[in-house]
JSON list of C-alpha atoms in Angstrom, two decimals:
[
{"chain": "J", "resi": 9, "resn": "MET", "atom": "CA", "xyz": [0.14, -0.18, -0.04]},
{"chain": "J", "resi": 10, "resn": "GLY", "atom": "CA", "xyz": [1.60, 3.46, -0.90]},
{"chain": "J", "resi": 11, "resn": "ARG", "atom": "CA", "xyz": [1.45, 6.56, 0.88]},
{"chain": "J", "resi": 12, "resn": "VAL", "atom": "CA", "xyz": [-1.45, 8.63, 1.61]},
{"chain": "J", "resi": 13, "resn": "ILE", "atom": "CA", "xyz": [0.28, 11.98, 1.39]},
{"chain": "J", "resi": 14, "resn": "GLU", "atom": "CA", "xyz": [3.62, 12.98, -0.08]},
{"chain": "J", "resi": 15, "resn": "THR", "atom": "CA", "xyz": [4.66, 16.59, -0.87]},
{"chain": "J", "resi": 16, "resn": "LYS", "atom": "CA", "xyz": [8.19, 17.39, -2.25]},
{"chain": "J", "resi": 17, "resn": "ASP", "atom": "CA", "xyz": [9.63, 21.10, -1.93]},
{"chain": "J", "resi": 18, "resn": "LEU", "atom": "CA", "xyz": [6.15, 22.46, -1.58]},
{"chain": "J", "resi": 19, "resn": "THR", "atom": "CA", "xyz": [5.81, 26.37, -1.64]},
{"chain": "J", "resi": 20, "resn": "LYS", "atom": "CA", "xyz": [2.76, 28.69, -1.52]},
{"chain": "J", "resi": 21, "resn": "ILE", "atom": "CA", "xyz": [3.30, 32.51, -1.90]},
{"chain": "J", "resi": 22, "resn": "TYR", "atom": "CA", "xyz": [0.41, 34.93, -1.56]},
{"chain": "J", "resi": 23, "resn": "GLN", "atom": "CA", "xyz": [0.55, 38.65, -3.72]},
{"chain": "J", "resi": 24, "resn": "ALA", "atom": "CA", "xyz": [-0.19, 41.57, -1.77]},
{"chain": "J", "resi": 25, "resn": "GLY", "atom": "CA", "xyz": [0.11, 44.24, -4.35]},
{"chain": "J", "resi": 26, "resn": "GLU", "atom": "CA", "xyz": [3.62, 44.34, -5.55]},
{"chain": "J", "resi": 27, "resn": "ILE", "atom": "CA", "xyz": [4.72, 42.41, -2.27]},
{"chain": "J", "resi": 28, "resn": "GLU", "atom": "CA", "xyz": [5.25, 38.69, -2.24]},
{"chain": "J", "resi": 29, "resn": "ILE", "atom": "CA", "xyz": [4.48, 36.91, 0.89]},
{"chain": "J", "resi": 30, "resn": "PRO", "atom": "CA", "xyz": [5.78, 33.19, 1.38]},
{"chain": "J", "resi": 31, "resn": "ALA", "atom": "CA", "xyz": [3.48, 31.26, 3.40]},
{"chain": "J", "resi": 32, "resn": "LEU", "atom": "CA", "xyz": [5.04, 27.95, 2.74]},
{"chain": "J", "resi": 33, "resn": "GLN", "atom": "CA", "xyz": [8.78, 27.52, 1.91]},
{"chain": "J", "resi": 34, "resn": "GLY", "atom": "CA", "xyz": [9.89, 24.13, 0.76]},
{"chain": "J", "resi": 35, "resn": "ILE", "atom": "CA", "xyz": [7.74, 21.67, 2.65]},
{"chain": "J", "resi": 36, "resn": "ASP", "atom": "CA", "xyz": [8.47, 17.71, 2.47]},
{"chain": "J", "resi": 37, "resn": "PHE", "atom": "CA", "xyz": [5.86, 15.90, 4.36]},
{"chain": "J", "resi": 38, "resn": "GLN", "atom": "CA", "xyz": [4.79, 12.03, 4.13]},
{"chain": "J", "resi": 39, "resn": "LEU", "atom": "CA", "xyz": [1.62, 10.58, 5.62]},
{"chain": "J", "resi": 40, "resn": "ASP", "atom": "CA", "xyz": [1.29, 6.58, 5.38]},
{"chain": "J", "resi": 41, "resn": "PRO", "atom": "CA", "xyz": [-1.96, 4.64, 6.02]},
{"chain": "J", "resi": 42, "resn": "GLY", "atom": "CA", "xyz": [-3.18, 4.54, 9.55]},
{"chain": "J", "resi": 43, "resn": "GLU", "atom": "CA", "xyz": [-1.01, 7.35, 10.70]},
{"chain": "J", "resi": 44, "resn": "PHE", "atom": "CA", "xyz": [-2.27, 9.79, 13.36]},
{"chain": "J", "resi": 45, "resn": "VAL", "atom": "CA", "xyz": [-0.14, 13.09, 13.02]},
{"chain": "J", "resi": 46, "resn": "ALA", "atom": "CA", "xyz": [-0.45, 16.53, 14.48]},
{"chain": "J", "resi": 47, "resn": "ILE", "atom": "CA", "xyz": [0.63, 19.70, 12.86]},
{"chain": "J", "resi": 48, "resn": "MET", "atom": "CA", "xyz": [1.60, 22.46, 15.20]},
{"chain": "J", "resi": 49, "resn": "GLY", "atom": "CA", "xyz": [2.49, 26.06, 15.08]},
{"chain": "J", "resi": 50, "resn": "ALA", "atom": "CA", "xyz": [1.57, 29.67, 16.27]},
{"chain": "J", "resi": 51, "resn": "SER", "atom": "CA", "xyz": [-0.64, 31.84, 14.32]},
{"chain": "J", "resi": 52, "resn": "GLY", "atom": "CA", "xyz": [1.19, 32.65, 11.11]},
{"chain": "J", "resi": 53, "resn": "SER", "atom": "CA", "xyz": [3.20, 29.69, 10.95]},
{"chain": "J", "resi": 54, "resn": "GLY", "atom": "CA", "xyz": [2.11, 28.18, 7.76]},
{"chain": "J", "resi": 55, "resn": "LYS", "atom": "CA", "xyz": [-0.24, 25.44, 9.05]},
{"chain": "J", "resi": 56, "resn": "SER", "atom": "CA", "xyz": [-3.55, 26.34, 7.80]},
{"chain": "J", "resi": 57, "resn": "THR", "atom": "CA", "xyz": [-1.95, 27.01, 4.53]},
{"chain": "J", "resi": 58, "resn": "LEU", "atom": "CA", "xyz": [-0.71, 23.61, 4.36]},
{"chain": "J", "resi": 59, "resn": "MET", "atom": "CA", "xyz": [-3.91, 22.02, 5.58]},
{"chain": "J", "resi": 60, "resn": "ASN", "atom": "CA", "xyz": [-5.68, 23.90, 2.83]},
{"chain": "J", "resi": 61, "resn": "ILE", "atom": "CA", "xyz": [-3.37, 22.54, 0.25]},
{"chain": "J", "resi": 62, "resn": "LEU", "atom": "CA", "xyz": [-3.53, 18.88, 1.60]},
{"chain": "J", "resi": 63, "resn": "GLY", "atom": "CA", "xyz": [-7.42, 19.24, 1.93]},
{"chain": "J", "resi": 64, "resn": "CYS", "atom": "CA", "xyz": [-7.41, 20.11, -1.89]},
{"chain": "J", "resi": 65, "resn": "LEU", "atom": "CA", "xyz": [-8.97, 23.60, -0.89]},
{"chain": "J", "resi": 66, "resn": "ASP", "atom": "CA", "xyz": [-5.97, 25.50, -2.59]},
{"chain": "J", "resi": 67, "resn": "TYR", "atom": "CA", "xyz": [-3.26, 25.01, -5.03]},
{"chain": "J", "resi": 68, "resn": "PRO", "atom": "CA", "xyz": [0.38, 25.03, -3.97]},
{"chain": "J", "resi": 69, "resn": "THR", "atom": "CA", "xyz": [2.61, 27.57, -5.87]},
{"chain": "J", "resi": 70, "resn": "GLY", "atom": "CA", "xyz": [5.52, 25.27, -6.60]},
{"chain": "J", "resi": 71, "resn": "GLY", "atom": "CA", "xyz": [6.76, 21.68, -5.78]},
{"chain": "J", "resi": 72, "resn": "ALA", "atom": "CA", "xyz": [4.36, 18.69, -5.94]},
{"chain": "J", "resi": 73, "resn": "TYR", "atom": "CA", "xyz": [1.77, 17.20, -3.92]},
{"chain": "J", "resi": 74, "resn": "TYR", "atom": "CA", "xyz": [0.40, 13.56, -4.03]},
{"chain": "J", "resi": 75, "resn": "LEU", "atom": "CA", "xyz": [-2.94, 12.01, -2.65]},
{"chain": "J", "resi": 76, "resn": "ASP", "atom": "CA", "xyz": [-2.92, 8.40, -2.96]},
{"chain": "J", "resi": 77, "resn": "GLY", "atom": "CA", "xyz": [-0.58, 8.66, -5.71]},
{"chain": "J", "resi": 78, "resn": "VAL", "atom": "CA", "xyz": [-2.45, 11.39, -7.80]},
{"chain": "J", "resi": 79, "resn": "LYS", "atom": "CA", "xyz": [-0.77, 14.49, -8.35]},
{"chain": "J", "resi": 80, "resn": "ILE", "atom": "CA", "xyz": [-3.09, 17.05, -7.07]},
{"chain": "J", "resi": 81, "resn": "ASN", "atom": "CA", "xyz": [-1.19, 20.05, -8.78]},
{"chain": "J", "resi": 82, "resn": "ASP", "atom": "CA", "xyz": [-2.43, 18.83, -12.22]},
{"chain": "J", "resi": 83, "resn": "LEU", "atom": "CA", "xyz": [-5.91, 18.42, -11.65]},
{"chain": "J", "resi": 84, "resn": "ASN", "atom": "CA", "xyz": [-8.61, 21.27, -12.80]},
{"chain": "J", "resi": 85, "resn": "ARG", "atom": "CA", "xyz": [-11.16, 22.44, -10.02]},
{"chain": "J", "resi": 86, "resn": "ASN", "atom": "CA", "xyz": [-13.85, 19.80, -10.73]},
{"chain": "J", "resi": 87, "resn": "ALA", "atom": "CA", "xyz": [-11.40, 17.07, -10.55]},
{"chain": "J", "resi": 88, "resn": "LEU", "atom": "CA", "xyz": [-10.14, 18.73, -7.38]},
{"chain": "J", "resi": 89, "resn": "ALA", "atom": "CA", "xyz": [-13.58, 18.99, -5.89]},
{"chain": "J", "resi": 90, "resn": "ASP", "atom": "CA", "xyz": [-14.36, 15.31, -6.87]},
{"chain": "J", "resi": 91, "resn": "ILE", "atom": "CA", "xyz": [-11.09, 13.82, -5.09]},
{"chain": "J", "resi": 92, "resn": "ARG", "atom": "CA", "xyz": [-11.75, 16.08, -2.18]},
{"chain": "J", "resi": 93, "resn": "ASN", "atom": "CA", "xyz": [-15.26, 14.75, -1.60]},
{"chain": "J", "resi": 94, "resn": "ARG", "atom": "CA", "xyz": [-14.46, 11.02, -2.47]},
{"chain": "J", "resi": 95, "resn": "LYS", "atom": "CA", "xyz": [-10.97, 11.03, -0.54]},
{"chain": "J", "resi": 96, "resn": "ILE", "atom": "CA", "xyz": [-10.96, 13.46, 2.46]},
{"chain": "J", "resi": 97, "resn": "GLY", "atom": "CA", "xyz": [-13.42, 13.88, 5.44]},
{"chain": "J", "resi": 98, "resn": "PHE", "atom": "CA", "xyz": [-13.38, 17.23, 7.12]},
{"chain": "J", "resi": 99, "resn": "VAL", "atom": "CA", "xyz": [-13.86, 18.26, 10.80]},
{"chain": "J", "resi": 100, "resn": "PHE", "atom": "CA", "xyz": [-13.53, 21.76, 11.46]},
{"chain": "J", "resi": 101, "resn": "GLN", "atom": "CA", "xyz": [-13.43, 23.86, 14.90]},
{"chain": "J", "resi": 102, "resn": "GLY", "atom": "CA", "xyz": [-17.26, 25.00, 13.95]},
{"chain": "J", "resi": 103, "resn": "PHE", "atom": "CA", "xyz": [-19.49, 21.83, 13.87]},
{"chain": "J", "resi": 104, "resn": "ASN", "atom": "CA", "xyz": [-21.42, 23.17, 10.71]},
{"chain": "J", "resi": 105, "resn": "LEU", "atom": "CA", "xyz": [-24.40, 21.07, 11.18]},
{"chain": "J", "resi": 106, "resn": "LEU", "atom": "CA", "xyz": [-27.90, 21.93, 10.03]},
{"chain": "J", "resi": 107, "resn": "SER", "atom": "CA", "xyz": [-29.80, 22.77, 13.04]},
{"chain": "J", "resi": 108, "resn": "ARG", "atom": "CA", "xyz": [-33.41, 21.51, 12.21]},
{"chain": "J", "resi": 109, "resn": "THR", "atom": "CA", "xyz": [-31.94, 17.97, 10.96]},
{"chain": "J", "resi": 110, "resn": "THR", "atom": "CA", "xyz": [-31.13, 15.07, 13.34]},
{"chain": "J", "resi": 111, "resn": "ALA", "atom": "CA", "xyz": [-27.50, 13.75, 13.84]},
{"chain": "J", "resi": 112, "resn": "LEU", "atom": "CA", "xyz": [-28.26, 10.78, 11.59]},
{"chain": "J", "resi": 113, "resn": "GLU", "atom": "CA", "xyz": [-29.44, 13.13, 8.75]},
{"chain": "J", "resi": 114, "resn": "ASN", "atom": "CA", "xyz": [-26.59, 15.42, 9.15]},
{"chain": "J", "resi": 115, "resn": "VAL", "atom": "CA", "xyz": [-24.19, 12.26, 8.99]},
{"chain": "J", "resi": 116, "resn": "ALA", "atom": "CA", "xyz": [-25.85, 11.21, 5.94]},
{"chain": "J", "resi": 117, "resn": "LEU", "atom": "CA", "xyz": [-25.63, 14.60, 3.92]},
{"chain": "J", "resi": 118, "resn": "PRO", "atom": "CA", "xyz": [-22.36, 13.75, 2.09]},
{"chain": "J", "resi": 119, "resn": "LEU", "atom": "CA", "xyz": [-23.77, 10.52, 0.96]},
{"chain": "J", "resi": 120, "resn": "LEU", "atom": "CA", "xyz": [-26.83, 12.14, -0.46]},
{"chain": "J", "resi": 121, "resn": "TYR", "atom": "CA", "xyz": [-24.90, 14.91, -2.21]},
{"chain": "J", "resi": 122, "resn": "ASP", "atom": "CA", "xyz": [-22.27, 12.30, -3.56]},
{"chain": "J", "resi": 123, "resn": "ARG", "atom": "CA", "xyz": [-22.12, 13.21, -7.33]},
{"chain": "J", "resi": 124, "resn": "GLY", "atom": "CA", "xyz": [-22.27, 10.45, -9.73]},
{"chain": "J", "resi": 125, "resn": "LYS", "atom": "CA", "xyz": [-23.37, 7.65, -7.34]},
{"chain": "J", "resi": 126, "resn": "GLN", "atom": "CA", "xyz": [-26.20, 7.14, -5.34]},
{"chain": "J", "resi": 127, "resn": "VAL", "atom": "CA", "xyz": [-25.44, 5.07, -2.15]},
{"chain": "J", "resi": 128, "resn": "PRO", "atom": "CA", "xyz": [-28.32, 2.53, -1.86]},
{"chain": "J", "resi": 129, "resn": "ASP", "atom": "CA", "xyz": [-27.41, 1.69, 2.04]},
{"chain": "J", "resi": 130, "resn": "TYR", "atom": "CA", "xyz": [-26.89, 5.36, 2.92]},
{"chain": "J", "resi": 131, "resn": "ARG", "atom": "CA", "xyz": [-29.01, 4.72, 6.11]},
{"chain": "J", "resi": 132, "resn": "ARG", "atom": "CA", "xyz": [-26.77, 1.77, 7.35]},
{"chain": "J", "resi": 133, "resn": "ARG", "atom": "CA", "xyz": [-23.46, 3.54, 6.38]},
{"chain": "J", "resi": 134, "resn": "SER", "atom": "CA", "xyz": [-24.78, 6.71, 8.53]},
{"chain": "J", "resi": 135, "resn": "ARG", "atom": "CA", "xyz": [-25.62, 4.44, 11.51]},
{"chain": "J", "resi": 136, "resn": "GLU", "atom": "CA", "xyz": [-22.43, 2.80, 11.43]},
{"chain": "J", "resi": 137, "resn": "ALA", "atom": "CA", "xyz": [-20.60, 6.02, 11.30]},
{"chain": "J", "resi": 138, "resn": "ILE", "atom": "CA", "xyz": [-22.66, 7.33, 14.48]},
{"chain": "J", "resi": 139, "resn": "GLU", "atom": "CA", "xyz": [-22.26, 4.17, 16.38]},
{"chain": "J", "resi": 140, "resn": "ALA", "atom": "CA", "xyz": [-18.15, 4.40, 15.62]},
{"chain": "J", "resi": 141, "resn": "VAL", "atom": "CA", "xyz": [-18.42, 7.81, 17.44]},
{"chain": "J", "resi": 142, "resn": "GLY", "atom": "CA", "xyz": [-20.54, 6.34, 20.42]},
{"chain": "J", "resi": 143, "resn": "LEU", "atom": "CA", "xyz": [-23.64, 8.29, 19.79]},
{"chain": "J", "resi": 144, "resn": "THR", "atom": "CA", "xyz": [-26.12, 5.48, 18.96]},
{"chain": "J", "resi": 145, "resn": "ASP", "atom": "CA", "xyz": [-28.41, 6.67, 21.59]},
{"chain": "J", "resi": 146, "resn": "ARG", "atom": "CA", "xyz": [-28.45, 10.33, 20.53]},
{"chain": "J", "resi": 147, "resn": "MET", "atom": "CA", "xyz": [-28.87, 9.69, 16.54]},
{"chain": "J", "resi": 148, "resn": "HIS", "atom": "CA", "xyz": [-32.39, 11.14, 16.25]},
{"chain": "J", "resi": 149, "resn": "HIS", "atom": "CA", "xyz": [-31.74, 14.54, 18.44]},
{"chain": "J", "resi": 150, "resn": "VAL", "atom": "CA", "xyz": [-31.15, 17.59, 16.61]},
{"chain": "J", "resi": 151, "resn": "PRO", "atom": "CA", "xyz": [-28.02, 19.85, 17.38]},
{"chain": "J", "resi": 152, "resn": "SER", "atom": "CA", "xyz": [-29.81, 22.03, 20.10]},
{"chain": "J", "resi": 153, "resn": "GLN", "atom": "CA", "xyz": [-30.47, 18.94, 22.09]},
{"chain": "J", "resi": 154, "resn": "LEU", "atom": "CA", "xyz": [-26.66, 17.97, 21.93]},
{"chain": "J", "resi": 155, "resn": "SER", "atom": "CA", "xyz": [-23.89, 19.20, 23.89]},
{"chain": "J", "resi": 156, "resn": "GLY", "atom": "CA", "xyz": [-20.84, 20.62, 22.01]},
{"chain": "J", "resi": 157, "resn": "GLY", "atom": "CA", "xyz": [-18.64, 17.51, 22.51]},
{"chain": "J", "resi": 158, "resn": "GLN", "atom": "CA", "xyz": [-21.66, 15.49, 20.82]},
{"chain": "J", "resi": 159, "resn": "GLN", "atom": "CA", "xyz": [-22.21, 17.94, 18.21]},
{"chain": "J", "resi": 160, "resn": "GLN", "atom": "CA", "xyz": [-18.40, 17.55, 17.23]},
{"chain": "J", "resi": 161, "resn": "ARG", "atom": "CA", "xyz": [-18.88, 13.62, 17.42]},
{"chain": "J", "resi": 162, "resn": "VAL", "atom": "CA", "xyz": [-21.78, 13.97, 14.91]},
{"chain": "J", "resi": 163, "resn": "ALA", "atom": "CA", "xyz": [-19.34, 16.26, 12.65]},
{"chain": "J", "resi": 164, "resn": "ILE", "atom": "CA", "xyz": [-16.41, 13.56, 12.89]},
{"chain": "J", "resi": 165, "resn": "ALA", "atom": "CA", "xyz": [-19.31, 10.88, 11.87]},
{"chain": "J", "resi": 166, "resn": "ARG", "atom": "CA", "xyz": [-19.89, 12.89, 9.09]},
{"chain": "J", "resi": 167, "resn": "ALA", "atom": "CA", "xyz": [-16.39, 13.09, 7.89]},
{"chain": "J", "resi": 168, "resn": "LEU", "atom": "CA", "xyz": [-16.15, 9.35, 8.36]},
{"chain": "J", "resi": 169, "resn": "VAL", "atom": "CA", "xyz": [-19.19, 8.34, 6.27]},
{"chain": "J", "resi": 170, "resn": "MET", "atom": "CA", "xyz": [-17.48, 8.31, 3.10]},
{"chain": "J", "resi": 171, "resn": "ASN", "atom": "CA", "xyz": [-14.80, 6.01, 3.91]},
{"chain": "J", "resi": 172, "resn": "PRO", "atom": "CA", "xyz": [-12.19, 8.68, 3.18]},
{"chain": "J", "resi": 173, "resn": "SER", "atom": "CA", "xyz": [-8.28, 8.06, 2.69]},
{"chain": "J", "resi": 174, "resn": "LEU", "atom": "CA", "xyz": [-7.88, 10.72, 5.16]},
{"chain": "J", "resi": 175, "resn": "ILE", "atom": "CA", "xyz": [-9.65, 12.71, 7.89]},
{"chain": "J", "resi": 176, "resn": "LEU", "atom": "CA", "xyz": [-8.25, 16.28, 8.02]},
{"chain": "J", "resi": 177, "resn": "ALA", "atom": "CA", "xyz": [-9.17, 17.95, 11.66]},
{"chain": "J", "resi": 178, "resn": "ASP", "atom": "CA", "xyz": [-8.75, 21.74, 11.76]},
{"chain": "J", "resi": 179, "resn": "GLU", "atom": "CA", "xyz": [-8.66, 22.93, 15.53]},
{"chain": "J", "resi": 180, "resn": "PRO", "atom": "CA", "xyz": [-11.53, 20.55, 16.24]},
{"chain": "J", "resi": 181, "resn": "THR", "atom": "CA", "xyz": [-11.44, 21.42, 19.86]},
{"chain": "J", "resi": 182, "resn": "GLY", "atom": "CA", "xyz": [-11.32, 25.14, 19.58]},
{"chain": "J", "resi": 183, "resn": "ASN", "atom": "CA", "xyz": [-14.66, 25.82, 20.63]},
{"chain": "J", "resi": 184, "resn": "LEU", "atom": "CA", "xyz": [-14.66, 22.83, 23.50]},
{"chain": "J", "resi": 185, "resn": "ASP", "atom": "CA", "xyz": [-13.71, 23.12, 27.13]},
{"chain": "J", "resi": 186, "resn": "SER", "atom": "CA", "xyz": [-10.54, 21.04, 28.17]},
{"chain": "J", "resi": 187, "resn": "HIS", "atom": "CA", "xyz": [-12.54, 17.95, 29.49]},
{"chain": "J", "resi": 188, "resn": "THR", "atom": "CA", "xyz": [-14.78, 17.92, 26.66]},
{"chain": "J", "resi": 189, "resn": "SER", "atom": "CA", "xyz": [-11.63, 18.46, 23.93]},
{"chain": "J", "resi": 190, "resn": "HIS", "atom": "CA", "xyz": [-10.06, 15.43, 25.70]},
{"chain": "J", "resi": 191, "resn": "GLU", "atom": "CA", "xyz": [-13.15, 13.26, 25.15]},
{"chain": "J", "resi": 192, "resn": "VAL", "atom": "CA", "xyz": [-13.36, 14.28, 21.44]},
{"chain": "J", "resi": 193, "resn": "MET", "atom": "CA", "xyz": [-9.78, 13.57, 21.20]},
{"chain": "J", "resi": 194, "resn": "ASP", "atom": "CA", "xyz": [-10.31, 10.20, 22.71]},
{"chain": "J", "resi": 195, "resn": "VAL", "atom": "CA", "xyz": [-12.66, 9.46, 19.93]},
{"chain": "J", "resi": 196, "resn": "PHE", "atom": "CA", "xyz": [-10.14, 10.35, 17.24]},
{"chain": "J", "resi": 197, "resn": "LYS", "atom": "CA", "xyz": [-7.52, 8.22, 19.06]},
{"chain": "J", "resi": 198, "resn": "GLU", "atom": "CA", "xyz": [-10.15, 5.29, 19.17]},
{"chain": "J", "resi": 199, "resn": "LEU", "atom": "CA", "xyz": [-11.06, 5.52, 15.25]},
{"chain": "J", "resi": 200, "resn": "ASN", "atom": "CA", "xyz": [-6.99, 5.85, 14.60]},
{"chain": "J", "resi": 201, "resn": "GLY", "atom": "CA", "xyz": [-6.53, 2.55, 16.41]},
{"chain": "J", "resi": 202, "resn": "ARG", "atom": "CA", "xyz": [-9.18, 1.07, 14.12]},
{"chain": "J", "resi": 203, "resn": "GLY", "atom": "CA", "xyz": [-6.76, 2.17, 11.04]},
{"chain": "J", "resi": 204, "resn": "VAL", "atom": "CA", "xyz": [-8.33, 5.64, 10.26]},
{"chain": "J", "resi": 205, "resn": "THR", "atom": "CA", "xyz": [-5.77, 7.84, 9.04]},
{"chain": "J", "resi": 206, "resn": "ILE", "atom": "CA", "xyz": [-5.84, 11.40, 10.74]},
{"chain": "J", "resi": 207, "resn": "ILE", "atom": "CA", "xyz": [-4.04, 14.86, 10.34]},
{"chain": "J", "resi": 208, "resn": "LEU", "atom": "CA", "xyz": [-4.82, 17.39, 13.27]},
{"chain": "J", "resi": 209, "resn": "VAL", "atom": "CA", "xyz": [-4.19, 20.84, 12.94]},
{"chain": "J", "resi": 210, "resn": "THR", "atom": "CA", "xyz": [-3.74, 22.72, 16.66]},
{"chain": "J", "resi": 211, "resn": "HIS", "atom": "CA", "xyz": [-1.97, 25.14, 18.44]},
{"chain": "J", "resi": 212, "resn": "GLU", "atom": "CA", "xyz": [-2.14, 23.46, 21.83]},
{"chain": "J", "resi": 213, "resn": "LYS", "atom": "CA", "xyz": [0.50, 21.06, 23.12]},
{"chain": "J", "resi": 214, "resn": "ASP", "atom": "CA", "xyz": [-2.24, 18.83, 25.24]},
{"chain": "J", "resi": 215, "resn": "ILE", "atom": "CA", "xyz": [-4.05, 18.27, 21.83]},
{"chain": "J", "resi": 216, "resn": "ALA", "atom": "CA", "xyz": [-1.31, 17.47, 19.82]},
{"chain": "J", "resi": 217, "resn": "ALA", "atom": "CA", "xyz": [0.00, 14.89, 22.37]},
{"chain": "J", "resi": 218, "resn": "PHE", "atom": "CA", "xyz": [-2.86, 12.59, 21.36]},
{"chain": "J", "resi": 219, "resn": "ALA", "atom": "CA", "xyz": [-1.24, 12.10, 17.94]},
{"chain": "J", "resi": 220, "resn": "ARG", "atom": "CA", "xyz": [1.18, 9.42, 17.30]},
{"chain": "J", "resi": 221, "resn": "ARG", "atom": "CA", "xyz": [3.75, 12.14, 15.50]},
{"chain": "J", "resi": 222, "resn": "VAL", "atom": "CA", "xyz": [3.76, 15.70, 15.68]},
{"chain": "J", "resi": 223, "resn": "VAL", "atom": "CA", "xyz": [5.04, 18.34, 13.15]},
{"chain": "J", "resi": 224, "resn": "GLU", "atom": "CA", "xyz": [5.91, 21.53, 14.29]},
{"chain": "J", "resi": 225, "resn": "MET", "atom": "CA", "xyz": [5.81, 24.65, 11.96]},
{"chain": "J", "resi": 226, "resn": "ARG", "atom": "CA", "xyz": [7.46, 28.16, 12.14]},
{"chain": "J", "resi": 227, "resn": "ASP", "atom": "CA", "xyz": [7.68, 30.63, 9.22]},
{"chain": "J", "resi": 228, "resn": "GLY", "atom": "CA", "xyz": [6.32, 28.32, 6.61]},
{"chain": "J", "resi": 229, "resn": "LYS", "atom": "CA", "xyz": [8.74, 25.64, 7.28]},
{"chain": "J", "resi": 230, "resn": "ILE", "atom": "CA", "xyz": [8.87, 22.40, 9.32]},
{"chain": "J", "resi": 231, "resn": "VAL", "atom": "CA", "xyz": [11.36, 23.18, 11.98]},
{"chain": "J", "resi": 232, "resn": "HIS", "atom": "CA", "xyz": [10.96, 20.19, 14.40]},
{"chain": "J", "resi": 233, "resn": "GLU", "atom": "CA", "xyz": [8.97, 16.58, 14.11]},
{"chain": "J", "resi": 234, "resn": "TRP", "atom": "CA", "xyz": [8.67, 13.93, 17.34]},
{"chain": "J", "resi": 235, "resn": "THR", "atom": "CA", "xyz": [6.95, 10.93, 17.95]},
{"chain": "J", "resi": 236, "resn": "ASN", "atom": "CA", "xyz": [4.69, 10.36, 21.21]}
]
């Protein structure tokens, strides 16, 4: 089985009038199936820019990015959107749930919107994803009837439901207190134990400690890396 992610000399430069602002400077990063990696760094370190490129939300300026062996730089926007929908599950700081829709229906949304193929067993797939995050008894509740931690679990289940190659979690505990944050991170750790590949973006050391490998960024470069 090949690598999930490989980047070679990845760069990203933003133009501000005449000024060029280098956001990423020569990033070499690899991710194998089943890994759980945290990308850490202060605001402005480049971690969000890197996540946007890894999540197929933006293109690099230079270098190469391969996802499951496919060179992402070469894809047009439609192909990029397609690969993003099929291969990447996103979990954000804001839970982004539909307020009048049950937890189970929120989880099913990616299956219902999947272009080109209707998923006949979407109800079963959605239930399995809800069960994987320990919310079987809350699946018919709407978000206002769920705690913040439970809402984030629904968002994790929604990211899981398409069986993606990769879960990308961007500051997933940013809106939660420390106790709830650790409960949510335990869910990620358990999913990783079942073989789910995860990249977590965070600026908090106690959250990064849940990952198996930590990559620290500063000024658009990877400056340090260690295993927990």
